[in-house]
Amino acid sequence: MSETRFDPSQADGRWQRAWNDAQCFRADDSSTKPRAYVLEMFPYPSGRIHIGHVRNYTMGDVLARYKAMTGHEVLHPMGWDAFGMPAENAAIEKGVHPGAWTYQNIANMKAQLQRLGFALDWSREVATCDPSYYGHEQALFLDLYAGGLVYRKESAVNWDPVDQTVLANEQVIDGRGWRSGALVEKRKLSQWFLKITDFAQELLDGLGSLEHWPEKVKLMQENWIGKSQGLQFAFTLSDGEKLEVYTTRPDTIFGASFVAVAADHPVAQKVAAENADAQAFIEKCREGGTTAAELETAEKLGFDTGLTAKHPFTGADLPLYIANFVLMDYGTGAIMAVPGHDQRDFDFATKYGLPITRVVAPSAADADKPFAGEAEAGDGVCVNSGFLDGMSVADAKASVIARAEGEGWGEGKTVWRLRDWGVSRQRYWGTPIPFIHCPSCGVVPVPKGQLPVTLPEDVDMSIPGNPLVRHPTWKHVDCPACGGAAERETDTLDTFVDSSWYFLRFASQPADRPFDPEEVARWMPVQQYIGGIEHAILHLLYARFWTRALKAIGKLDVAEPFAQLFTQGMVTHETYSREEDGRPVYFSPGEIERGAEGAVLKDDGKPVEIGRVIKMSKSKKNVVDPDEIVAKYGADAVRWFMLSDSPPERDLPWSEAGIEGCWRFVQRLWRLFGQYDATATGQDKALDRKVHQTVAAVADDIEALSFNKAVARIYELTSAAEKAAPSASRSNAIRAVLLLASPMMPHLAEEGWAAIGETGLVAEADWPEVDPALLVEDEVTVAVQVKGKLRDTLTVAKGTSKEELEALALASEKVQRALDGAEVRKVIVVPDRLVNLVA
RNA sequence: GCGGGCGUGGCGGAAUGGUAGACGCCGGGGACUUAAAAUCCCCUGGGCAUUGCCCGUGUGGGUUCAAGUCCCACCGCCCGCACCA
């Protein structure tokens, strides 16, 4: 073979065409092989792929290629999460149509992905913004409606009074609209909801079956669903009315020092009707964003209504406040506040000078222990609590609930933090909700025969607000029920709906239905799903819900959509900046010359400050363009970098030195392949052993997605093969290195496969066989410790007896010196591992 | 604020409770070369040092013959919080 270098600029495209010509990555629906559905979260078509996408899709690609090599029929599809706000923003800022912008982006990004050599079945590509996708989504939505899982109710949105537009949470900055700067108001609109709460218990229970999901994600979902058992009971107010409150801490009821309702609570409304100050306070609460984070970090504010509530046990009159930290959406929208044992109540009580009473203490003796400036939410025994004194928190909860139920003023109740899913968006670039509002018939579903309800093309995005509302003709239709003049629903669906079933469409895509349940059942569940941790709750919970909801209405027979989940880390990069006029000015890596000591700007040769390694973002300019690095180093070096060093669940810091190292390794492998000699004879037992151990270990590592470890082992085997003298064993080791590296560096592997005289594609080759007999070492190194400190090591035959190990350890000169005549009192021997002499 | 996670050399990291730092990057030294690039070899946690010894996994405690790993408390950073995707 020639001594020339491997040239990705001509090899990459050649092999990509060869794979395409052979259609190697097309999933065969009729295959009898065991199936493997490998899926990465599909991207939003922003225009350019991000290095984070490259990392995500490289991981899935290695697994998909490995599965194919180990005898599986692989489904590895790709598509586009193509609806959403960025297309509308681009339309406003650049004057392009959201659809044209989106499809252009898809074309660009698809070409970028193809240049990376991913083993994707492009024949199943979907774009959610295409009527051939969202039309089916509309049909599914109608099915869910028929199944009683869709309803309408009033719900608050962020309203920009200047732009006359509904704003997303991310468009509200410090309580103001991002474009207009106007103070945002909360406004109530009638909106569409999906009954995810009907499935709260099932979604919670289902987590137990997800053995191969990260514990942290399951825990986050469990907390999000937020099942709590508590007491709902009624206070009698001083005006004679009843006020229902819910508490998860009935054990602390004797510590209640005030009662509070949300600003939207009917009691607050009633007070405000007669009290201008109360009205003003409620309006103040309506200013600012709607997010939980904002509500909970805002300063606690309250308004004393002058009313009081009678404590059910003590008969005390507790003041009734309207408070900004009470959420109308949770429980009854009203609380009994126990400042000693809830931090929010504590803050509020401190601010308004309300009593803070201890009713739970570490022990009965601590009944009068003062608080250390904060509430104590922990466990303990009840104190200062009448009949509860001395009880544990758990017993007291049960006891109070039993008493309330016996006396008829309250009952034990399960409450969920999970709320129904509001899917209405007052925006153009989304799936039209297939309903018609008729003045005489009310809300009427669009007949399925009239689907898809498509978006109008001729819209003016330069005016704020929803173009579907002001379009001259689009919304005017005849009522499907009575034939009279009616109007289309102008809200579109949350884009999370689009991503809640795309994995089903990948598995089966008939033209006349969303999917065929039997075809889907043959591929589902997704065997390995890979994506960012930022989707741990919403996307993954919504997809689980859709799967269940479709099952509940008989459209699907899958319990959980994703058998195995992996959440990968971000790609990060150091930042380069200079202080100019008191503000940092950032430079991109391309503008910088990076040396050992520091970095200078190429333009002026003067130093710049190297900042922290953070997530790549345009504003900090610490981005690298996948196209540029692929052009410079080839797809394989980039893929190898994505897999090396950092464990895949952690952040990966991009570095120029790192990619250079990968490039050198590509060439090093190429030289090694060049040393392959099919005619070499002779055996190298140690190398054979190393090969089989490495094949087994790399397989385990890939299955566990521990790519960084697989990479390290391939480096080791490469070094061993390089150092070995020519032999049949060595040639076999070179062939093994090629096969092991092939899922990661497929272009180089194909080139090498041909070079060593193999026929066919390595993409369709088999993973090397492992001989279990060669996995075991016959010699081991045993550590010898004295009092837990390493003093010597012994090289002995594997399986050497405890007695012999102890004798060998005591015979060691180093051990005797360390013992220094001291008497050995105890000996711990772990066969094949260590001897510890305790003196 | 609430929920979840992470923290090991100059850097990325490895390590079923059992030899801390595998493997890679950076750096240093050498070989080859007229020279450079490329490649190959050696060294590379810190401190003291004559064989060796001491210290060391964010901080402080604890359990254990033995702790990066288990327990408690704290510090720092990151992710999510329901209309970003």
JSON list of N, CA, C and O (backbone and C1' of nucleotides) in Angstrom, two decimals, chain A residues 81 157 169-170 191 223-224 417 419 425-427 645-646 709 789 828 836, chain B residues 1 3 7 12 14-15 18-19 23 26 39 54-55 65 82-85:
[
{"chain": "A", "resi": 81, "resn": "ASP", "atom": "N", "xyz": [-37.97, 19.27, 13.58]},
{"chain": "A", "resi": 81, "resn": "ASP", "atom": "CA", "xyz": [-38.97, 19.84, 14.49]},
{"chain": "A", "resi": 81, "resn": "ASP", "atom": "C", "xyz": [-39.19, 21.27, 14.00]},
{"chain": "A", "resi": 81, "resn": "ASP", "atom": "O", "xyz": [-38.63, 22.22, 14.55]},
{"chain": "A", "resi": 157, "resn": "VAL", "atom": "N", "xyz": [-52.30, 34.40, 29.71]},
{"chain": "A", "resi": 157, "resn": "VAL", "atom": "CA", "xyz": [-51.14, 34.52, 28.82]},
{"chain": "A", "resi": 157, "resn": "VAL", "atom": "C", "xyz": [-50.43, 35.84, 29.13]},
{"chain": "A", "resi": 157, "resn": "VAL", "atom": "O", "xyz": [-50.99, 36.72, 29.79]},
{"chain": "A", "resi": 169, "resn": "ASN", "atom": "N", "xyz": [-42.82, 33.07, 27.32]},
{"chain": "A", "resi": 169, "resn": "ASN", "atom": "CA", "xyz": [-42.08, 33.43, 28.53]},
{"chain": "A", "resi": 169, "resn": "ASN", "atom": "C", "xyz": [-40.70, 33.98, 28.20]},
{"chain": "A", "resi": 169, "resn": "ASN", "atom": "O", "xyz": [-40.22, 34.90, 28.85]},
{"chain": "A", "resi": 170, "resn": "GLU", "atom": "N", "xyz": [-40.06, 33.39, 27.19]},
{"chain": "A", "resi": 170, "resn": "GLU", "atom": "CA", "xyz": [-38.70, 33.85, 26.87]},
{"chain": "A", "resi": 170, "resn": "GLU", "atom": "C", "xyz": [-38.69, 35.23, 26.22]},
{"chain": "A", "resi": 170, "resn": "GLU", "atom": "O", "xyz": [-37.65, 35.84, 26.08]},
{"chain": "A", "resi": 191, "resn": "GLN", "atom": "N", "xyz": [-58.67, 28.75, 25.96]},
{"chain": "A", "resi": 191, "resn": "GLN", "atom": "CA", "xyz": [-57.63, 28.01, 25.25]},
{"chain": "A", "resi": 191, "resn": "GLN", "atom": "C", "xyz": [-57.86, 26.50, 25.32]},
{"chain": "A", "resi": 191, "resn": "GLN", "atom": "O", "xyz": [-58.63, 26.01, 26.14]},
{"chain": "A", "resi": 223, "resn": "ASN", "atom": "N", "xyz": [-40.98, 14.42, 40.67]},
{"chain": "A", "resi": 223, "resn": "ASN", "atom": "CA", "xyz": [-41.21, 15.68, 41.38]},
{"chain": "A", "resi": 223, "resn": "ASN", "atom": "C", "xyz": [-42.13, 16.60, 40.61]},
{"chain": "A", "resi": 223, "resn": "ASN", "atom": "O", "xyz": [-42.90, 17.37, 41.17]},
{"chain": "A", "resi": 224, "resn": "TRP", "atom": "N", "xyz": [-42.02, 16.54, 39.30]},
{"chain": "A", "resi": 224, "resn": "TRP", "atom": "CA", "xyz": [-42.85, 17.39, 38.45]},
{"chain": "A", "resi": 224, "resn": "TRP", "atom": "C", "xyz": [-44.31, 16.96, 38.54]},
{"chain": "A", "resi": 224, "resn": "TRP", "atom": "O", "xyz": [-45.21, 17.80, 38.65]},
{"chain": "A", "resi": 417, "resn": "ARG", "atom": "N", "xyz": [-49.21, 18.16, 41.50]},
{"chain": "A", "resi": 417, "resn": "ARG", "atom": "CA", "xyz": [-48.61, 19.41, 41.02]},
{"chain": "A", "resi": 417, "resn": "ARG", "atom": "C", "xyz": [-48.80, 19.54, 39.51]},
{"chain": "A", "resi": 417, "resn": "ARG", "atom": "O", "xyz": [-48.91, 20.64, 38.97]},
{"chain": "A", "resi": 419, "resn": "ARG", "atom": "N", "xyz": [-50.24, 19.93, 36.01]},
{"chain": "A", "resi": 419, "resn": "ARG", "atom": "CA", "xyz": [-51.43, 20.62, 35.51]},
{"chain": "A", "resi": 419, "resn": "ARG", "atom": "C", "xyz": [-51.73, 20.13, 34.10]},
{"chain": "A", "resi": 419, "resn": "ARG", "atom": "O", "xyz": [-50.84, 19.62, 33.41]},
{"chain": "A", "resi": 425, "resn": "ARG", "atom": "N", "xyz": [-51.57, 28.14, 21.03]},
{"chain": "A", "resi": 425, "resn": "ARG", "atom": "CA", "xyz": [-50.60, 29.21, 20.84]},
{"chain": "A", "resi": 425, "resn": "ARG", "atom": "C", "xyz": [-51.22, 30.20, 19.88]},
{"chain": "A", "resi": 425, "resn": "ARG", "atom": "O", "xyz": [-51.76, 29.81, 18.84]},
{"chain": "A", "resi": 426, "resn": "GLN", "atom": "N", "xyz": [-51.11, 31.47, 20.22]},
{"chain": "A", "resi": 426, "resn": "GLN", "atom": "CA", "xyz": [-51.72, 32.49, 19.38]},
{"chain": "A", "resi": 426, "resn": "GLN", "atom": "C", "xyz": [-50.70, 32.92, 18.33]},
{"chain": "A", "resi": 426, "resn": "GLN", "atom": "O", "xyz": [-50.26, 34.05, 18.29]},
{"chain": "A", "resi": 427, "resn": "ARG", "atom": "N", "xyz": [-50.31, 31.96, 17.48]},
{"chain": "A", "resi": 427, "resn": "ARG", "atom": "CA", "xyz": [-49.23, 32.19, 16.52]},
{"chain": "A", "resi": 427, "resn": "ARG", "atom": "C", "xyz": [-49.53, 31.53, 15.18]},
{"chain": "A", "resi": 427, "resn": "ARG", "atom": "O", "xyz": [-50.34, 30.62, 15.09]},
{"chain": "A", "resi": 645, "resn": "ASP", "atom": "N", "xyz": [-12.40, 11.31, 25.18]},
{"chain": "A", "resi": 645, "resn": "ASP", "atom": "CA", "xyz": [-12.13, 12.07, 26.41]},
{"chain": "A", "resi": 645, "resn": "ASP", "atom": "C", "xyz": [-13.31, 12.25, 27.33]},
{"chain": "A", "resi": 645, "resn": "ASP", "atom": "O", "xyz": [-13.39, 11.62, 28.35]},
{"chain": "A", "resi": 646, "resn": "SER", "atom": "N", "xyz": [-14.23, 13.17, 26.99]},
{"chain": "A", "resi": 646, "resn": "SER", "atom": "CA", "xyz": [-15.29, 13.46, 27.96]},
{"chain": "A", "resi": 646, "resn": "SER", "atom": "C", "xyz": [-16.34, 12.36, 27.97]},
{"chain": "A", "resi": 646, "resn": "SER", "atom": "O", "xyz": [-16.76, 11.90, 26.92]},
{"chain": "A", "resi": 709, "resn": "LYS", "atom": "N", "xyz": [-14.45, 5.60, 26.93]},
{"chain": "A", "resi": 709, "resn": "LYS", "atom": "CA", "xyz": [-13.69, 4.43, 27.36]},
{"chain": "A", "resi": 709, "resn": "LYS", "atom": "C", "xyz": [-13.37, 3.54, 26.16]},
{"chain": "A", "resi": 709, "resn": "LYS", "atom": "O", "xyz": [-12.28, 2.99, 26.07]},
{"chain": "A", "resi": 789, "resn": "LYS", "atom": "N", "xyz": [-1.56, 1.36, 53.71]},
{"chain": "A", "resi": 789, "resn": "LYS", "atom": "CA", "xyz": [-0.72, 2.11, 52.77]},
{"chain": "A", "resi": 789, "resn": "LYS", "atom": "C", "xyz": [0.06, 1.16, 51.88]},
{"chain": "A", "resi": 789, "resn": "LYS", "atom": "O", "xyz": [0.66, 0.19, 52.38]},
{"chain": "A", "resi": 828, "resn": "ILE", "atom": "N", "xyz": [-5.80, -8.90, 56.10]},
{"chain": "A", "resi": 828, "resn": "ILE", "atom": "CA", "xyz": [-6.94, -8.97, 55.17]},
{"chain": "A", "resi": 828, "resn": "ILE", "atom": "C", "xyz": [-6.39, -9.34, 53.81]},
{"chain": "A", "resi": 828, "resn": "ILE", "atom": "O", "xyz": [-5.49, -8.68, 53.30]},
{"chain": "A", "resi": 836, "resn": "ASN", "atom": "N", "xyz": [-3.58, -6.74, 53.03]},
{"chain": "A", "resi": 836, "resn": "ASN", "atom": "CA", "xyz": [-3.40, -5.60, 53.93]},
{"chain": "A", "resi": 836, "resn": "ASN", "atom": "C", "xyz": [-3.00, -6.12, 55.30]},
{"chain": "A", "resi": 836, "resn": "ASN", "atom": "O", "xyz": [-3.73, -6.89, 55.92]},
{"chain": "B", "resi": 1, "resn": "G", "atom": "P", "xyz": [-32.52, 31.39, 46.94]},
{"chain": "B", "resi": 1, "resn": "G", "atom": "O5'", "xyz": [-34.10, 31.01, 46.90]},
{"chain": "B", "resi": 1, "resn": "G", "atom": "C5'", "xyz": [-34.95, 31.20, 48.03]},
{"chain": "B", "resi": 1, "resn": "G", "atom": "C4'", "xyz": [-36.28, 30.66, 47.62]},
{"chain": "B", "resi": 1, "resn": "G", "atom": "C3'", "xyz": [-36.29, 29.19, 47.26]},
{"chain": "B", "resi": 1, "resn": "G", "atom": "O3'", "xyz": [-36.53, 28.41, 48.42]},
{"chain": "B", "resi": 1, "resn": "G", "atom": "C1'", "xyz": [-37.31, 30.39, 45.52]},
{"chain": "B", "resi": 3, "resn": "G", "atom": "P", "xyz": [-36.65, 21.52, 47.09]},
{"chain": "B", "resi": 3, "resn": "G", "atom": "O5'", "xyz": [-36.61, 20.84, 45.66]},
{"chain": "B", "resi": 3, "resn": "G", "atom": "C5'", "xyz": [-37.66, 19.99, 45.23]},
{"chain": "B", "resi": 3, "resn": "G", "atom": "C4'", "xyz": [-37.41, 19.54, 43.82]},
{"chain": "B", "resi": 3, "resn": "G", "atom": "C3'", "xyz": [-36.05, 18.93, 43.54]},
{"chain": "B", "resi": 3, "resn": "G", "atom": "O3'", "xyz": [-35.98, 17.59, 43.98]},
{"chain": "B", "resi": 3, "resn": "G", "atom": "C1'", "xyz": [-36.54, 20.47, 41.85]},
{"chain": "B", "resi": 7, "resn": "G", "atom": "P", "xyz": [-18.29, 14.68, 39.39]},
{"chain": "B", "resi": 7, "resn": "G", "atom": "O5'", "xyz": [-17.50, 16.02, 39.74]},
{"chain": "B", "resi": 7, "resn": "G", "atom": "C5'", "xyz": [-16.84, 16.76, 38.72]},
{"chain": "B", "resi": 7, "resn": "G", "atom": "C4'", "xyz": [-16.18, 17.98, 39.33]},
{"chain": "B", "resi": 7, "resn": "G", "atom": "C3'", "xyz": [-15.05, 17.65, 40.32]},
{"chain": "B", "resi": 7, "resn": "G", "atom": "O3'", "xyz": [-13.99, 18.60, 40.19]},
{"chain": "B", "resi": 7, "resn": "G", "atom": "C1'", "xyz": [-16.71, 18.95, 41.39]},
{"chain": "B", "resi": 12, "resn": "G", "atom": "P", "xyz": [-10.41, 20.21, 32.97]},
{"chain": "B", "resi": 12, "resn": "G", "atom": "O5'", "xyz": [-10.67, 19.12, 31.85]},
{"chain": "B", "resi": 12, "resn": "G", "atom": "C5'", "xyz": [-11.38, 19.47, 30.67]},
{"chain": "B", "resi": 12, "resn": "G", "atom": "C4'", "xyz": [-11.58, 18.26, 29.82]},
{"chain": "B", "resi": 12, "resn": "G", "atom": "C3'", "xyz": [-12.13, 17.04, 30.54]},
{"chain": "B", "resi": 12, "resn": "G", "atom": "O3'", "xyz": [-13.52, 17.16, 30.78]},
{"chain": "B", "resi": 12, "resn": "G", "atom": "C1'", "xyz": [-10.36, 16.38, 29.15]},
{"chain": "B", "resi": 14, "resn": "A", "atom": "P", "xyz": [-14.40, 9.47, 33.23]},
{"chain": "B", "resi": 14, "resn": "A", "atom": "O5'", "xyz": [-13.17, 8.48, 33.46]},
{"chain": "B", "resi": 14, "resn": "A", "atom": "C5'", "xyz": [-12.81, 7.58, 32.42]},
{"chain": "B", "resi": 14, "resn": "A", "atom": "C4'", "xyz": [-11.78, 6.62, 32.90]},
{"chain": "B", "resi": 14, "resn": "A", "atom": "C3'", "xyz": [-12.13, 5.83, 34.14]},
{"chain": "B", "resi": 14, "resn": "A", "atom": "O3'", "xyz": [-12.97, 4.75, 33.83]},
{"chain": "B", "resi": 14, "resn": "A", "atom": "C1'", "xyz": [-9.90, 6.58, 34.27]},
{"chain": "B", "resi": 15, "resn": "A", "atom": "P", "xyz": [-14.08, 4.32, 34.82]},
{"chain": "B", "resi": 15, "resn": "A", "atom": "O5'", "xyz": [-13.28, 3.81, 36.11]},
{"chain": "B", "resi": 15, "resn": "A", "atom": "C5'", "xyz": [-12.64, 2.54, 36.09]},
{"chain": "B", "resi": 15, "resn": "A", "atom": "C4'", "xyz": [-11.83, 2.39, 37.34]},
{"chain": "B", "resi": 15, "resn": "A", "atom": "C3'", "xyz": [-12.61, 2.49, 38.65]},
{"chain": "B", "resi": 15, "resn": "A", "atom": "O3'", "xyz": [-13.16, 1.25, 39.03]},
{"chain": "B", "resi": 15, "resn": "A", "atom": "C1'", "xyz": [-10.68, 3.84, 38.76]},
{"chain": "B", "resi": 18, "resn": "G", "atom": "P", "xyz": [-13.04, -0.85, 45.18]},
{"chain": "B", "resi": 18, "resn": "G", "atom": "O5'", "xyz": [-11.55, -1.13, 45.62]},
{"chain": "B", "resi": 18, "resn": "G", "atom": "C5'", "xyz": [-10.76, -0.06, 46.13]},
{"chain": "B", "resi": 18, "resn": "G", "atom": "C4'", "xyz": [-9.40, -0.59, 46.47]},
{"chain": "B", "resi": 18, "resn": "G", "atom": "C3'", "xyz": [-8.83, -1.55, 45.44]},
{"chain": "B", "resi": 18, "resn": "G", "atom": "O3'", "xyz": [-7.45, -1.35, 45.40]},
{"chain": "B", "resi": 18, "resn": "G", "atom": "C1'", "xyz": [-9.03, -2.66, 47.52]},
{"chain": "B", "resi": 19, "resn": "U", "atom": "P", "xyz": [-6.80, -0.41, 44.31]},
{"chain": "B", "resi": 19, "resn": "U", "atom": "O5'", "xyz": [-5.26, -0.71, 44.54]},
{"chain": "B", "resi": 19, "resn": "U", "atom": "C5'", "xyz": [-4.65, -0.43, 45.80]},
{"chain": "B", "resi": 19, "resn": "U", "atom": "C4'", "xyz": [-3.30, 0.20, 45.55]},
{"chain": "B", "resi": 19, "resn": "U", "atom": "C3'", "xyz": [-3.35, 1.46, 44.68]},
{"chain": "B", "resi": 19, "resn": "U", "atom": "O3'", "xyz": [-2.36, 2.37, 45.13]},
{"chain": "B", "resi": 19, "resn": "U", "atom": "C1'", "xyz": [-2.01, -0.17, 43.65]},
{"chain": "B", "resi": 23, "resn": "C", "atom": "P", "xyz": [-1.64, 4.44, 29.62]},
{"chain": "B", "resi": 23, "resn": "C", "atom": "O5'", "xyz": [-2.76, 5.08, 28.67]},
{"chain": "B", "resi": 23, "resn": "C", "atom": "C5'", "xyz": [-3.50, 4.25, 27.77]},
{"chain": "B", "resi": 23, "resn": "C", "atom": "C4'", "xyz": [-4.57, 5.07, 27.09]},
{"chain": "B", "resi": 23, "resn": "C", "atom": "C3'", "xyz": [-4.11, 6.42, 26.53]},
{"chain": "B", "resi": 23, "resn": "C", "atom": "O3'", "xyz": [-3.45, 6.29, 25.29]},
{"chain": "B", "resi": 23, "resn": "C", "atom": "C1'", "xyz": [-6.09, 6.74, 27.74]},
{"chain": "B", "resi": 26, "resn": "C", "atom": "P", "xyz": [-0.94, 18.05, 21.70]},
{"chain": "B", "resi": 26, "resn": "C", "atom": "O5'", "xyz": [-0.62, 19.06, 22.90]},
{"chain": "B", "resi": 26, "resn": "C", "atom": "C5'", "xyz": [-1.27, 20.33, 22.96]},
{"chain": "B", "resi": 26, "resn": "C", "atom": "C4'", "xyz": [-0.93, 21.00, 24.27]},
{"chain": "B", "resi": 26, "resn": "C", "atom": "C3'", "xyz": [0.56, 21.19, 24.54]},
{"chain": "B", "resi": 26, "resn": "C", "atom": "O3'", "xyz": [1.09, 22.31, 23.86]},
{"chain": "B", "resi": 26, "resn": "C", "atom": "C1'", "xyz": [-0.49, 20.34, 26.48]},
{"chain": "B", "resi": 39, "resn": "U", "atom": "P", "xyz": [2.64, 13.26, 13.09]},
{"chain": "B", "resi": 39, "resn": "U", "atom": "O5'", "xyz": [3.71, 12.09, 13.06]},
{"chain": "B", "resi": 39, "resn": "U", "atom": "C5'", "xyz": [3.50, 10.94, 12.25]},
{"chain": "B", "resi": 39, "resn": "U", "atom": "C4'", "xyz": [4.73, 10.09, 12.22]},
{"chain": "B", "resi": 39, "resn": "U", "atom": "C3'", "xyz": [5.21, 9.60, 13.57]},
{"chain": "B", "resi": 39, "resn": "U", "atom": "O3'", "xyz": [4.49, 8.46, 14.00]},
{"chain": "B", "resi": 39, "resn": "U", "atom": "C1'", "xyz": [7.05, 10.46, 12.37]},
{"chain": "B", "resi": 54, "resn": "C", "atom": "P", "xyz": [5.52, 7.58, 54.39]},
{"chain": "B", "resi": 54, "resn": "C", "atom": "O5'", "xyz": [5.16, 9.12, 54.27]},
{"chain": "B", "resi": 54, "resn": "C", "atom": "C5'", "xyz": [5.36, 10.00, 55.38]},
{"chain": "B", "resi": 54, "resn": "C", "atom": "C4'", "xyz": [5.18, 11.43, 54.95]},
{"chain": "B", "resi": 54, "resn": "C", "atom": "C3'", "xyz": [3.83, 11.77, 54.34]},
{"chain": "B", "resi": 54, "resn": "C", "atom": "O3'", "xyz": [2.83, 11.96, 55.32]},
{"chain": "B", "resi": 54, "resn": "C", "atom": "C1'", "xyz": [5.53, 12.72, 53.01]},
{"chain": "B", "resi": 55, "resn": "C", "atom": "P", "xyz": [1.33, 11.61, 54.95]},
{"chain": "B", "resi": 55, "resn": "C", "atom": "O5'", "xyz": [0.94, 12.78, 53.92]},
{"chain": "B", "resi": 55, "resn": "C", "atom": "C5'", "xyz": [0.85, 14.13, 54.38]},
{"chain": "B", "resi": 55, "resn": "C", "atom": "C4'", "xyz": [0.61, 15.05, 53.21]},
{"chain": "B", "resi": 55, "resn": "C", "atom": "C3'", "xyz": [-0.64, 14.76, 52.37]},
{"chain": "B", "resi": 55, "resn": "C", "atom": "O3'", "xyz": [-1.83, 15.23, 52.98]},
{"chain": "B", "resi": 55, "resn": "C", "atom": "C1'", "xyz": [1.18, 15.21, 50.93]},
{"chain": "B", "resi": 65, "resn": "C", "atom": "P", "xyz": [-12.60, -1.93, 61.11]},
{"chain": "B", "resi": 65, "resn": "C", "atom": "O5'", "xyz": [-11.22, -1.79, 60.32]},
{"chain": "B", "resi": 65, "resn": "C", "atom": "C5'", "xyz": [-9.98, -1.74, 61.01]},
{"chain": "B", "resi": 65, "resn": "C", "atom": "C4'", "xyz": [-8.86, -1.84, 60.00]},
{"chain": "B", "resi": 65, "resn": "C", "atom": "C3'", "xyz": [-8.97, -0.89, 58.83]},
{"chain": "B", "resi": 65, "resn": "C", "atom": "O3'", "xyz": [-8.48, 0.38, 59.16]},
{"chain": "B", "resi": 65, "resn": "C", "atom": "C1'", "xyz": [-8.46, -3.05, 58.03]},
{"chain": "B", "resi": 82, "resn": "A", "atom": "P", "xyz": [-42.43, 27.92, 33.54]},
{"chain": "B", "resi": 82, "resn": "A", "atom": "O5'", "xyz": [-43.23, 27.54, 32.24]},
{"chain": "B", "resi": 82, "resn": "A", "atom": "C5'", "xyz": [-42.67, 26.64, 31.30]},
{"chain": "B", "resi": 82, "resn": "A", "atom": "C4'", "xyz": [-43.68, 25.58, 30.93]},
{"chain": "B", "resi": 82, "resn": "A", "atom": "C3'", "xyz": [-45.08, 26.13, 30.71]},
{"chain": "B", "resi": 82, "resn": "A", "atom": "O3'", "xyz": [-45.65, 25.48, 29.59]},
{"chain": "B", "resi": 82, "resn": "A", "atom": "C1'", "xyz": [-45.14, 24.37, 32.27]},
{"chain": "B", "resi": 83, "resn": "C", "atom": "P", "xyz": [-46.73, 26.27, 28.70]},
{"chain": "B", "resi": 83, "resn": "C", "atom": "O5'", "xyz": [-45.85, 27.35, 27.91]},
{"chain": "B", "resi": 83, "resn": "C", "atom": "C5'", "xyz": [-44.80, 26.91, 27.07]},
{"chain": "B", "resi": 83, "resn": "C", "atom": "C4'", "xyz": [-44.35, 28.07, 26.21]},
{"chain": "B", "resi": 83, "resn": "C", "atom": "C3'", "xyz": [-43.90, 29.29, 27.02]},
{"chain": "B", "resi": 83, "resn": "C", "atom": "O3'", "xyz": [-42.92, 29.98, 26.27]},
{"chain": "B", "resi": 83, "resn": "C", "atom": "C1'", "xyz": [-45.70, 29.89, 25.69]},
{"chain": "B", "resi": 84, "resn": "C", "atom": "P", "xyz": [-41.44, 29.37, 26.31]},
{"chain": "B", "resi": 84, "resn": "C", "atom": "O5'", "xyz": [-41.20, 28.87, 24.83]},
{"chain": "B", "resi": 84, "resn": "C", "atom": "C5'", "xyz": [-40.97, 29.77, 23.77]},
{"chain": "B", "resi": 84, "resn": "C", "atom": "C4'", "xyz": [-39.64, 29.47, 23.12]},
{"chain": "B", "resi": 84, "resn": "C", "atom": "C3'", "xyz": [-39.54, 28.08, 22.51]},
{"chain": "B", "resi": 84, "resn": "C", "atom": "O3'", "xyz": [-40.01, 28.11, 21.17]},
{"chain": "B", "resi": 84, "resn": "C", "atom": "C1'", "xyz": [-37.61, 28.58, 23.81]},
{"chain": "B", "resi": 85, "resn": "A", "atom": "P", "xyz": [-40.88, 26.90, 20.58]},
{"chain": "B", "resi": 85, "resn": "A", "atom": "O5'", "xyz": [-39.79, 25.81, 20.23]},
{"chain": "B", "resi": 85, "resn": "A", "atom": "C5'", "xyz": [-38.89, 26.00, 19.14]},
{"chain": "B", "resi": 85, "resn": "A", "atom": "C4'", "xyz": [-37.70, 25.10, 19.38]},
{"chain": "B", "resi": 85, "resn": "A", "atom": "C3'", "xyz": [-38.02, 23.61, 19.42]},
{"chain": "B", "resi": 85, "resn": "A", "atom": "O3'", "xyz": [-37.98, 23.04, 18.13]},
{"chain": "B", "resi": 85, "resn": "A", "atom": "C1'", "xyz": [-36.73, 24.19, 21.31]}
]
